[in-house]
C-alpha positions as MATLAB code, in Angstrom:
seq = 'XXXXXXXXXXXXXXXXXXXXXXXXXXXXXXXXXXXXXXXXXXXXXXXXXXXXXXXXXXXXXXXXXXXXXXXXX';
ca = [
     125.398   86.385  111.064;
     122.540   87.455  113.313;
     121.493   88.847  115.578;
     121.807   92.261  113.967;
     121.775   95.577  115.808;
     120.690   98.785  114.059;
     121.709  102.278  115.154;
     121.321  105.868  114.011;
     124.800  107.191  113.160;
     124.020  110.664  111.870;
     121.113  112.938  111.042;
     117.570  112.744  112.364;
     114.597  110.483  111.824;
     111.340  112.249  110.989;
     109.826  113.833  114.133;
     107.526  111.349  115.857;
     109.290  108.222  114.579;
     111.809  105.870  116.124;
     114.200  103.113  115.080;
     113.782   99.594  116.442;
     117.399   98.466  117.013;
     116.546   94.752  116.707;
     114.552   94.883  113.449;
     115.737   98.033  111.662;
     112.123   99.203  111.399;
     111.468  102.947  111.475;
     107.916  103.568  112.629;
     105.655  106.095  114.307;
     103.371  109.011  113.495;
     105.078  111.702  111.423;
     104.379  115.099  113.020;
     105.167  117.414  110.115;
     105.941  117.373  106.415;
     109.455  117.738  105.146;
     112.643  115.898  104.390;
     114.797  113.936  106.840;
     118.268  112.648  106.069;
     119.937  110.084  108.305;
     122.559  107.359  108.265;
     121.829  103.956  109.758;
     124.391  101.328  110.645;
     123.763   97.635  111.176;
     126.232   95.306  112.877;
     126.197   91.545  113.226;
     127.349   89.083  115.881;
     130.828   88.927  114.286;
     131.319   92.702  114.450;
     130.867   93.287  110.714;
     129.095   96.572  109.943;
     127.346   98.240  107.043;
     125.876  101.712  106.792;
     123.636  103.620  104.419;
     122.289  107.136  104.022;
     118.504  107.459  103.708;
     116.420  110.490  102.769;
     112.687  110.419  103.545;
     110.167  112.942  102.282;
     106.998  112.875  104.343;
     103.600  114.531  104.301;
     102.046  116.112  107.372;
     100.803  113.807  110.139;
     100.816  110.372  108.588;
     101.657  106.932  109.937;
     105.017  105.575  108.846;
     106.424  102.082  109.001;
     109.551  101.100  107.061;
     111.584   97.952  107.334;
     115.038   98.676  105.961;
     116.863   95.794  104.330;
     119.712   95.269  101.923;
     122.165   97.642  103.590;
     125.383   97.751  101.634;
     128.706   98.610  103.184;
];
């Protein structure tokens, strides 16, 4: 049950990006190439939570916009 709140539990988003806690969207301008591993958690109005590990491989200096859905517990 919404609204949902997203948070970064562990790891790091790619440099130059940020997480929108209301939508779960990770966006920004990637500053360098490489791999970033991070765990996101989403919680709902009833206190239920789910989390998932993501690994992103990015190229140098490119725009990034991801909307993360389907998080499984």
